[in-house]
CSV table of C-alpha atoms in Angstrom, one decimal:
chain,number,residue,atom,x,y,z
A,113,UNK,CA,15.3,-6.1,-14.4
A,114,UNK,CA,17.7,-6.8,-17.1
A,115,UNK,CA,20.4,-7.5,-14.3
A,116,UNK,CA,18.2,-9.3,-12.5
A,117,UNK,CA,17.8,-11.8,-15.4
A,118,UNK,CA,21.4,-12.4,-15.7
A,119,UNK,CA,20.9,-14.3,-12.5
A,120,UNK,CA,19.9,-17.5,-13.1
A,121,UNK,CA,18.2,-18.3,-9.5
A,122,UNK,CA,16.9,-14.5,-10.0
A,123,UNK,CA,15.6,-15.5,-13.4
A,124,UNK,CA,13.5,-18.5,-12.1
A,125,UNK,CA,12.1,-16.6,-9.4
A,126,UNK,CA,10.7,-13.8,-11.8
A,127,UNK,CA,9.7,-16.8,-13.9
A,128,UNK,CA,7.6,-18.1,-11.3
A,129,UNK,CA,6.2,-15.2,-10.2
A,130,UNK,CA,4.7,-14.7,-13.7
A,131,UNK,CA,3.8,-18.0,-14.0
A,132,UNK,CA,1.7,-17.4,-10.5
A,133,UNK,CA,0.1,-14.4,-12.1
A,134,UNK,CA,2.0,-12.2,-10.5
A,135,UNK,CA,1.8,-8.5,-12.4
A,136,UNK,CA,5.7,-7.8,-12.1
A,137,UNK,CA,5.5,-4.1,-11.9
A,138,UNK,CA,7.2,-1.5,-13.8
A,139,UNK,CA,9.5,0.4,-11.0
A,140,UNK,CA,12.3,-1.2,-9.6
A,141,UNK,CA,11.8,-0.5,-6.1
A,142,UNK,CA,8.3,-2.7,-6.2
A,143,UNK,CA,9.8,-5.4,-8.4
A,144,UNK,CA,11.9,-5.6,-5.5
A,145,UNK,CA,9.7,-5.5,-2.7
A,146,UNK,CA,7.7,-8.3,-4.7
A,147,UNK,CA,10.6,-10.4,-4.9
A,148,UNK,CA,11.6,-10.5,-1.6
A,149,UNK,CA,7.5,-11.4,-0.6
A,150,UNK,CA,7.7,-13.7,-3.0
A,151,UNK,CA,11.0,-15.4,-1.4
A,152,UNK,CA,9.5,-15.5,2.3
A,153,UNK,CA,6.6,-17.4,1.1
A,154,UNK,CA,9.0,-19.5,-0.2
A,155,UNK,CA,10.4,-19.5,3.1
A,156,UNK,CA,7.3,-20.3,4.6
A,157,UNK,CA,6.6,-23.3,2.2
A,158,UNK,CA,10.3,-24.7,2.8
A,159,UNK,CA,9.4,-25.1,6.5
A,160,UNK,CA,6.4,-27.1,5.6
A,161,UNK,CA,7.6,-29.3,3.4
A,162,UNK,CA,10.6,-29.9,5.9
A,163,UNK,CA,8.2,-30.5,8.8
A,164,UNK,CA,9.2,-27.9,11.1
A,165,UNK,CA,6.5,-27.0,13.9
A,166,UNK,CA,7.4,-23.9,14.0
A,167,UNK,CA,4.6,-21.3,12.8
A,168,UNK,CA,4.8,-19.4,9.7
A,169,UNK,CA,7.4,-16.5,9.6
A,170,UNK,CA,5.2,-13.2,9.4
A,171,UNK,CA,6.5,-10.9,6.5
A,172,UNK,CA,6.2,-7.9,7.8
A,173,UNK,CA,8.3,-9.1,11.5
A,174,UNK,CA,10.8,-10.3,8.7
A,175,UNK,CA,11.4,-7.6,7.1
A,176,UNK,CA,11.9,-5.7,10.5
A,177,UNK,CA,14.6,-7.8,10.8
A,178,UNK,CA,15.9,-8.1,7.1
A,179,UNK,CA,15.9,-4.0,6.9
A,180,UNK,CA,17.9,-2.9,9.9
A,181,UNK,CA,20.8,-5.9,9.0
A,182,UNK,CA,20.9,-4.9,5.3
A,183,UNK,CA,21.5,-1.0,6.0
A,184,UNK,CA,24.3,-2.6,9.0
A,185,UNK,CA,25.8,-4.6,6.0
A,186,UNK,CA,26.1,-2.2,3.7
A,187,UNK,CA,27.4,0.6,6.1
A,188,UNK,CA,29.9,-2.1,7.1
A,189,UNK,CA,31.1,-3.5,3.5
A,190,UNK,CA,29.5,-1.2,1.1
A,191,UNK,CA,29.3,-2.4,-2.4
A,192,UNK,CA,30.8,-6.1,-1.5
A,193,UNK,CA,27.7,-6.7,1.4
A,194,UNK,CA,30.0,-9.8,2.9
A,195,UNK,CA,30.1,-9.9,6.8
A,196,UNK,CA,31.4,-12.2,8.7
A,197,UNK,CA,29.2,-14.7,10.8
A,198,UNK,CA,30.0,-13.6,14.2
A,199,UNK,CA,29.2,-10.1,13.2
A,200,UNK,CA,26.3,-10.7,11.5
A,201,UNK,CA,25.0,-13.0,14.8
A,202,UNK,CA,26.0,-10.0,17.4
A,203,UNK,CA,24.0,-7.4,15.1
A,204,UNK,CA,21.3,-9.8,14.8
A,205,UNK,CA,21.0,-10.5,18.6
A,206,UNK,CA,21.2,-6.4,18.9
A,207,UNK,CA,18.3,-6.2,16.9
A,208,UNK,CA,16.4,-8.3,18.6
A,209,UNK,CA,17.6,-7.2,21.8
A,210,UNK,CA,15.6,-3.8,20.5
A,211,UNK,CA,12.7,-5.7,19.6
A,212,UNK,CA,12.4,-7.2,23.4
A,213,UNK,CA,12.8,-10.1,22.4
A,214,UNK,CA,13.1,-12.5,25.5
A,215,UNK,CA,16.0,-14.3,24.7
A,216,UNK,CA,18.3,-12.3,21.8
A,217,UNK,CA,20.6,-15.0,21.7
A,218,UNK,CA,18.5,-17.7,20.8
A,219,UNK,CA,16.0,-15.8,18.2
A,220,UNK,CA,19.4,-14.5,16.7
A,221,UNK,CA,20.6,-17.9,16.2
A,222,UNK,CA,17.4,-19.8,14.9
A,223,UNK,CA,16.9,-16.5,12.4
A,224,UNK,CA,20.4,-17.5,10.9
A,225,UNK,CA,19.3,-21.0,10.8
A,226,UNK,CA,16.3,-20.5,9.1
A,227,UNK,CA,18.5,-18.2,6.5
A,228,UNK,CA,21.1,-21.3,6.3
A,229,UNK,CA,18.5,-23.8,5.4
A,230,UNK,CA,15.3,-22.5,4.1
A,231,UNK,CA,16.1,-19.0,2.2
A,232,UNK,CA,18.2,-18.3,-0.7
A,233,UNK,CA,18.2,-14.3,0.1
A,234,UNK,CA,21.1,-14.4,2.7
A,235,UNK,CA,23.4,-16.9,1.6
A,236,UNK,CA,26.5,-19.0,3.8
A,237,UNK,CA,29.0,-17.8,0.8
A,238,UNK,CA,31.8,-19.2,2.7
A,239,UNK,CA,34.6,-19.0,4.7
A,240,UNK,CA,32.3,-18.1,7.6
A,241,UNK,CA,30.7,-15.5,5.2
A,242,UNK,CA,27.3,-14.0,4.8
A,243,UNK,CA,26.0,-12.1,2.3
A,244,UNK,CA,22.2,-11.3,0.4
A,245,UNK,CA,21.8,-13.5,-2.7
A,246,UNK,CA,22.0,-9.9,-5.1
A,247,UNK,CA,23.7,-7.0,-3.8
A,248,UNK,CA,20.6,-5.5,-4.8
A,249,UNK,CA,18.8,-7.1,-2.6
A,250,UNK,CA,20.8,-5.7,0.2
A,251,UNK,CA,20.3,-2.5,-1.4
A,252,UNK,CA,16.9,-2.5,-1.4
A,253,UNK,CA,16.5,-3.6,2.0
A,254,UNK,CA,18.7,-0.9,3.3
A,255,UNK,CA,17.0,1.7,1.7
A,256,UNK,CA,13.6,0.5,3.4
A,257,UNK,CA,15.4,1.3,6.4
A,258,UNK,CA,16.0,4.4,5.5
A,259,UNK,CA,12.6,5.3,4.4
A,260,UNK,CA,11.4,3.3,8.1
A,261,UNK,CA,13.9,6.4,9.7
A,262,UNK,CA,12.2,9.3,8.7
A,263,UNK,CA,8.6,8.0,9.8
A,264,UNK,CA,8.3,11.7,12.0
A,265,UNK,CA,10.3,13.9,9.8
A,266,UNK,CA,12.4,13.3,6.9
A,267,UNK,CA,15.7,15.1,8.5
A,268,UNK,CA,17.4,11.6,9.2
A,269,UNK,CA,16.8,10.6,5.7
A,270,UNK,CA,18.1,14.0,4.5
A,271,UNK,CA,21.5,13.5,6.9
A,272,UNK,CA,21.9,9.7,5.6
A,273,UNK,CA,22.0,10.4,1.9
A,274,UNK,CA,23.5,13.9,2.2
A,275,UNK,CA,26.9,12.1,4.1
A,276,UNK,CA,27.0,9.6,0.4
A,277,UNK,CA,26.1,11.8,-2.3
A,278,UNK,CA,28.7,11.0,-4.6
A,279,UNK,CA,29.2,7.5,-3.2
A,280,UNK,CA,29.1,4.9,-5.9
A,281,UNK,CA,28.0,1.7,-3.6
A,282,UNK,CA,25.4,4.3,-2.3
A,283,UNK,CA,23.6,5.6,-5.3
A,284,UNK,CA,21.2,2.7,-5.7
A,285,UNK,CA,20.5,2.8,-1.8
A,286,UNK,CA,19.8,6.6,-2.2
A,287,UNK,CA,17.7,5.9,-5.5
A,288,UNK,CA,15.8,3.1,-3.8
A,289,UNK,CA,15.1,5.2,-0.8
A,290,UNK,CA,13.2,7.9,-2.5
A,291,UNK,CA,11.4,5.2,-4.3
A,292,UNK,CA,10.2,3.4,-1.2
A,293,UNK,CA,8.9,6.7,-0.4
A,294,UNK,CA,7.3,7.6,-3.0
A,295,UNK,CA,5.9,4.4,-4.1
A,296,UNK,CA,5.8,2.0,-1.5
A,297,UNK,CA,5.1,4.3,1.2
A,298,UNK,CA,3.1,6.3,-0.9
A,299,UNK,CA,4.5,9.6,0.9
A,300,UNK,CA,5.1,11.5,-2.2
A,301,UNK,CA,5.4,14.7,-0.4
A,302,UNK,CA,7.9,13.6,1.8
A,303,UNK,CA,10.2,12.5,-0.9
A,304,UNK,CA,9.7,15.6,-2.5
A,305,UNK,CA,11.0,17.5,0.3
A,306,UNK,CA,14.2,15.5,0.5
A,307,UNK,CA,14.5,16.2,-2.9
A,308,UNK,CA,14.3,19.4,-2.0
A,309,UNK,CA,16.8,20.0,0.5
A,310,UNK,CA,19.1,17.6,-1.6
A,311,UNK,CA,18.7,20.7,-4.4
A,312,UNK,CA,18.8,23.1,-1.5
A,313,UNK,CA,22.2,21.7,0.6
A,314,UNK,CA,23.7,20.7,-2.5
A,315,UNK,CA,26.2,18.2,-1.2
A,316,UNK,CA,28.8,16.4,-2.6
A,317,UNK,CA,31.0,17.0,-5.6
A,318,UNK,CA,29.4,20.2,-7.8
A,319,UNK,CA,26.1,18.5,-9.8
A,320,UNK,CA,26.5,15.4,-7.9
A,321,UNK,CA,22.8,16.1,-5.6
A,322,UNK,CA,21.6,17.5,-8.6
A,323,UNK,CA,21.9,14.5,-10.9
A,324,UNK,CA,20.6,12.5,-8.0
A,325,UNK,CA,17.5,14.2,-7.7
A,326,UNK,CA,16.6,13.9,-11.4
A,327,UNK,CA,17.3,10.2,-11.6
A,328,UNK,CA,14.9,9.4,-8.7
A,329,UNK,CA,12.1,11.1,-10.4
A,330,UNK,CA,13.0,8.9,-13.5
A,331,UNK,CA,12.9,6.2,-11.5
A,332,UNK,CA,9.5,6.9,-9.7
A,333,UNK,CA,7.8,8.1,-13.3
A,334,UNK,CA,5.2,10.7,-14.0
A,335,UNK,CA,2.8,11.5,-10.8
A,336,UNK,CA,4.7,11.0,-8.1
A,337,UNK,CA,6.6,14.4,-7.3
A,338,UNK,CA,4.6,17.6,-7.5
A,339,UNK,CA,5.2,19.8,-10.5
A,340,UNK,CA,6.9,22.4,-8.8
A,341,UNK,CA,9.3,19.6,-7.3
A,342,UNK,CA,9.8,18.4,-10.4
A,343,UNK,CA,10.3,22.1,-12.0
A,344,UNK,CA,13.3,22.9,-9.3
A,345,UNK,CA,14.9,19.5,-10.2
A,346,UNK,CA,14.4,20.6,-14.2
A,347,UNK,CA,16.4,23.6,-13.3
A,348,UNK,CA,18.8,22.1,-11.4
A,349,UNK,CA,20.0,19.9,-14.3
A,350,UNK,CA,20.4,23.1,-16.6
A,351,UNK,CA,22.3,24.9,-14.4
A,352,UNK,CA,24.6,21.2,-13.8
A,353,UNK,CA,24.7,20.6,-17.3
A,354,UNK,CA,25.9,24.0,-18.6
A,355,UNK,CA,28.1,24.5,-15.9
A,356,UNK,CA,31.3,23.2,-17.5
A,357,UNK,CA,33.6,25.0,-15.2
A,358,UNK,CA,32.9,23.4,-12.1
A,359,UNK,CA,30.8,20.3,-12.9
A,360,UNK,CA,32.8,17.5,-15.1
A,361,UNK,CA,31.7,16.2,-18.3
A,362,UNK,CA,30.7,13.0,-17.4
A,363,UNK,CA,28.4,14.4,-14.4
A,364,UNK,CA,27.3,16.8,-17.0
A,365,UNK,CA,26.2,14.1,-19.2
A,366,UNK,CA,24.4,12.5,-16.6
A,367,UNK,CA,22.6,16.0,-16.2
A,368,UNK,CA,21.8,15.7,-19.8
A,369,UNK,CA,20.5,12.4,-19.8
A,370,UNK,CA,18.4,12.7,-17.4
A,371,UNK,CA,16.6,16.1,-18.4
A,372,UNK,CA,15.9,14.0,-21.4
A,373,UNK,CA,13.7,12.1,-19.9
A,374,UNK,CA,11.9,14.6,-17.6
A,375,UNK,CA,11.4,17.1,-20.3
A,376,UNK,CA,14.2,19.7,-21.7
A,377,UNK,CA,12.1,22.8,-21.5
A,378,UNK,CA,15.3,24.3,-23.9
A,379,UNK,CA,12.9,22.4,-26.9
A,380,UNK,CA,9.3,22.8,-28.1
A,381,UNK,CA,6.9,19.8,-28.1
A,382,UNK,CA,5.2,21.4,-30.4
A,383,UNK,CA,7.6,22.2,-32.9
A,384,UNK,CA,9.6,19.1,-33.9
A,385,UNK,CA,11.6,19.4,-30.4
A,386,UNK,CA,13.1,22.0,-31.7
A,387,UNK,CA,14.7,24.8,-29.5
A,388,UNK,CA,12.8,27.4,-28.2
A,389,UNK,CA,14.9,30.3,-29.9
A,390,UNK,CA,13.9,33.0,-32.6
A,391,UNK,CA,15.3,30.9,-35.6
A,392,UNK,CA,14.8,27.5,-33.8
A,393,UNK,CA,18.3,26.4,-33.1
A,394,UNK,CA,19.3,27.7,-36.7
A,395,UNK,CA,21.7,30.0,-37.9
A,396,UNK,CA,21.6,31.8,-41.3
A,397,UNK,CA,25.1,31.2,-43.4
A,398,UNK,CA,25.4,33.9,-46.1
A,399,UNK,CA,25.9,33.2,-49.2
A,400,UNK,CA,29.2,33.3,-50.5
A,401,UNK,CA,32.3,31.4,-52.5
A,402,UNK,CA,35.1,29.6,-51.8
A,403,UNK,CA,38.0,27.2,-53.8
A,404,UNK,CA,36.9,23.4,-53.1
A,405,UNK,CA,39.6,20.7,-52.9
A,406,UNK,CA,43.2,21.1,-51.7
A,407,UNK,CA,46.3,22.4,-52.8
A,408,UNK,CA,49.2,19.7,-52.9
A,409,UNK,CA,51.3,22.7,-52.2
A,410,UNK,CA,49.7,23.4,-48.8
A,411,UNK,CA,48.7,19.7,-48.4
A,412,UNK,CA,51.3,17.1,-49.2
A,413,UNK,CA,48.9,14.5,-48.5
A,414,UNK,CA,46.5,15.6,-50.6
A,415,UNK,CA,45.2,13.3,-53.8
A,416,UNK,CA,43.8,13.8,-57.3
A,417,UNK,CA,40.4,13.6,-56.0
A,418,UNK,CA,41.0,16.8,-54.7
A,419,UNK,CA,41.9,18.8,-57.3
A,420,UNK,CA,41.9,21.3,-59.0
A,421,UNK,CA,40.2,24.0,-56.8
A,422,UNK,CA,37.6,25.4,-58.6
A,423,UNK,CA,36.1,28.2,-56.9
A,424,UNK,CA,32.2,27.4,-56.2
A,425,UNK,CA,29.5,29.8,-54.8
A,426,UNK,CA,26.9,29.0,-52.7
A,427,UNK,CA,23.3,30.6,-52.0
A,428,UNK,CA,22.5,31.4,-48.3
A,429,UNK,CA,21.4,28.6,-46.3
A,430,UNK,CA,20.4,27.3,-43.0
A,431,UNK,CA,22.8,25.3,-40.8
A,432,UNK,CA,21.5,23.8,-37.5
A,433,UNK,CA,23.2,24.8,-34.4
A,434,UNK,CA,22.8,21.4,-32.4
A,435,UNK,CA,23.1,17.7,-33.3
A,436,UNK,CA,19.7,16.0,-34.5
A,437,UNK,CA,17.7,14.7,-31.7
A,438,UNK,CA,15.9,11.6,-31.6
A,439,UNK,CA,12.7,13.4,-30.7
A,440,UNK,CA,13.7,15.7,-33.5
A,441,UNK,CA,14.2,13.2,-35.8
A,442,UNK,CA,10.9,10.8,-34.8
A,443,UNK,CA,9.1,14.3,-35.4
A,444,UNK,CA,10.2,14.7,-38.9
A,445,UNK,CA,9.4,11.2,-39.2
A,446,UNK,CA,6.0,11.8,-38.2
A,447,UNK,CA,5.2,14.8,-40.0
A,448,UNK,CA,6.5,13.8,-43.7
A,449,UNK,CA,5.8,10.5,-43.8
A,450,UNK,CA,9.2,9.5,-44.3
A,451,UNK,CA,10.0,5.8,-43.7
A,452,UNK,CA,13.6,5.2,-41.9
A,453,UNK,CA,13.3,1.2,-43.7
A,454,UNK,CA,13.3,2.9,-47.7
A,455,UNK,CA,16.2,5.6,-47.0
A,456,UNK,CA,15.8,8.1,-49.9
A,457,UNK,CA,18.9,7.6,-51.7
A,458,UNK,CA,18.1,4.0,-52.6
């Protein structure tokens, strides 16, 4: 939402939708399906106030339109979504051409018009240009497509993502799609499935499917995908994130980040987040002495500070193998009472 608001037409729009007591939800993908209601209404009222006979547009044939052009736009310009007007105009008479429409031409061109003069989602950006108000937008309403695809069998979802895995101007579009399906749709178990074969094919560069599949159940939240789903996905990210060999650090990261959320079953819930190993994630030093300081023989660089050596000797401690977690550290918090705003050496 936060890139959203940077928008300032975006920002009034989610302004007035709160202001029309409009709950804004707390996934993207029905923020934007919202939005884009919100916009044809908009639409609708524009037409009014502008006296145009013409009868309201109906959302849902709108969107029948809107969806099929967005996915042509972005497989045409991904990540810029600009196409030019006699394009768009031929894919919008080919769409309604499969609509039956009776006269293509014309519902192609009054559809533009309506966009030109009543709508701020597709926008005349120039130069004979078209594009969606927000790339996001475009996004969005490609990956409703998508979802619209695999109404029979999810196979033709499965073959669009799997040829993009690994795409950047794809990601959000493959994100979004799960989420129409799992939210909007309300066909969790078909987006589990092509979250399984995503796990199962494993396309694109090593990790790449797997990282996918464990942001869009952080994107759809708790509930969505069944537990063993979410299990597989779980595993997945382990195996991505440890495997530094074929999977690069930054993709391993990614792994990382997003077993965070889902639940790192490496740590105990019950014990501080700490991991589930014999000692905890701790290892036993032995007690033992050695010289503190530098020698300015060995060390040129070395100061005053640090010398002379004197030999100290220490009792057996524990060390902890891993960085401090947050979760580890908001359990300690928790348990002693320890307030982060008085640290103790003040």
């Amino acid at each position: 939402m936060r890139s959203l608001a940077a928008n300032p037409l975006l920002l009034t729009i989610l302004a007035l939708m709160k202001r029309q007591g409009v709950t804004l939800p707390e996934r993207r993908v029905e923020l934007y399906q919202r939005y884009i209601e919100t916009l044809i209404k908009h639409w609708n009222l524009a037409r009014g106030l502008a006296g145009r006979p013409e009868k309201d547009l109906d959302l849902l044939d709108t969107l029948r339109v809107l969806q099929p052009l967005a996915l042509w736009m972005h497989e045409t310009s991904p990540g810029v979504g600009l196409v030019k007007e006699g394009d768009l105009d031929r894919e919008l008479q080919r769409i309604f051409a499969g609509r039956k429409e009776r006269d293509p031409e014309k519902a192609a061109h009054q559809f533009l018009a309506d966009v030109r003069e009543h709508t701020s989602l597709l926008l005349d950006r120039g130069g004979r240009q078209y594009g969606f108000i927000h790339l996001t937008f475009q996004e969005y309403l490609a990956a409703a497509a998508l979802a619209q695809r695999g109404q029979q069998e999810v196979e033709p979802i499965m073959t669009a993502l799997s040829s993009h895995v690994g795409e950047a101007p794809w990601r959000e579009v493959s994100l979004l799609t799960l989420g129409y399906l799992g939210l909007v749709q309300q066909r969790d178990q078909a987006a589990g499935a092509v979250l399984g074969e995503l796990l199962e094919r494993s396309p694109g560069p090593a990790g790449e499917a797997a990282i996918l599949a464990g942001e869009a159940v952080v994107d759809m939240g708790r509930g969505v995908i069944a537990s063993d789903c979410r299990e597989r996905i779980v595993t997945a990210l382990l195996t991505t994130m440890r495997d530094d060999r074929h999977v690069r650090a930054v993709r391993r990261a990614a792994a990382g980040k997003a077993l965070a959320v889902l639940g790192d079953p490496r740590f105990d819930l019950d014990l501080w987040w700490l991991p589930k190993e014999p000692d905890l994630g701790f290892v036993e030093v032995p007690a033992g002495s050695f010289l503190m300081g530098n020698d300015p023989e060995e060390d040129p660089e070395s100061n005053k500070g640090e010398q002379p050596r004197p030999p100290v000797t220490l009792p057996a401690f524990w060390l902890g193998l891993y960085p401090v977690t947050v979760g580890q550290y908001g359990g300690f918090v928790e348990a002693s009472g320890y307030d982060p705003e008085r640290p103790y050496w003040r």
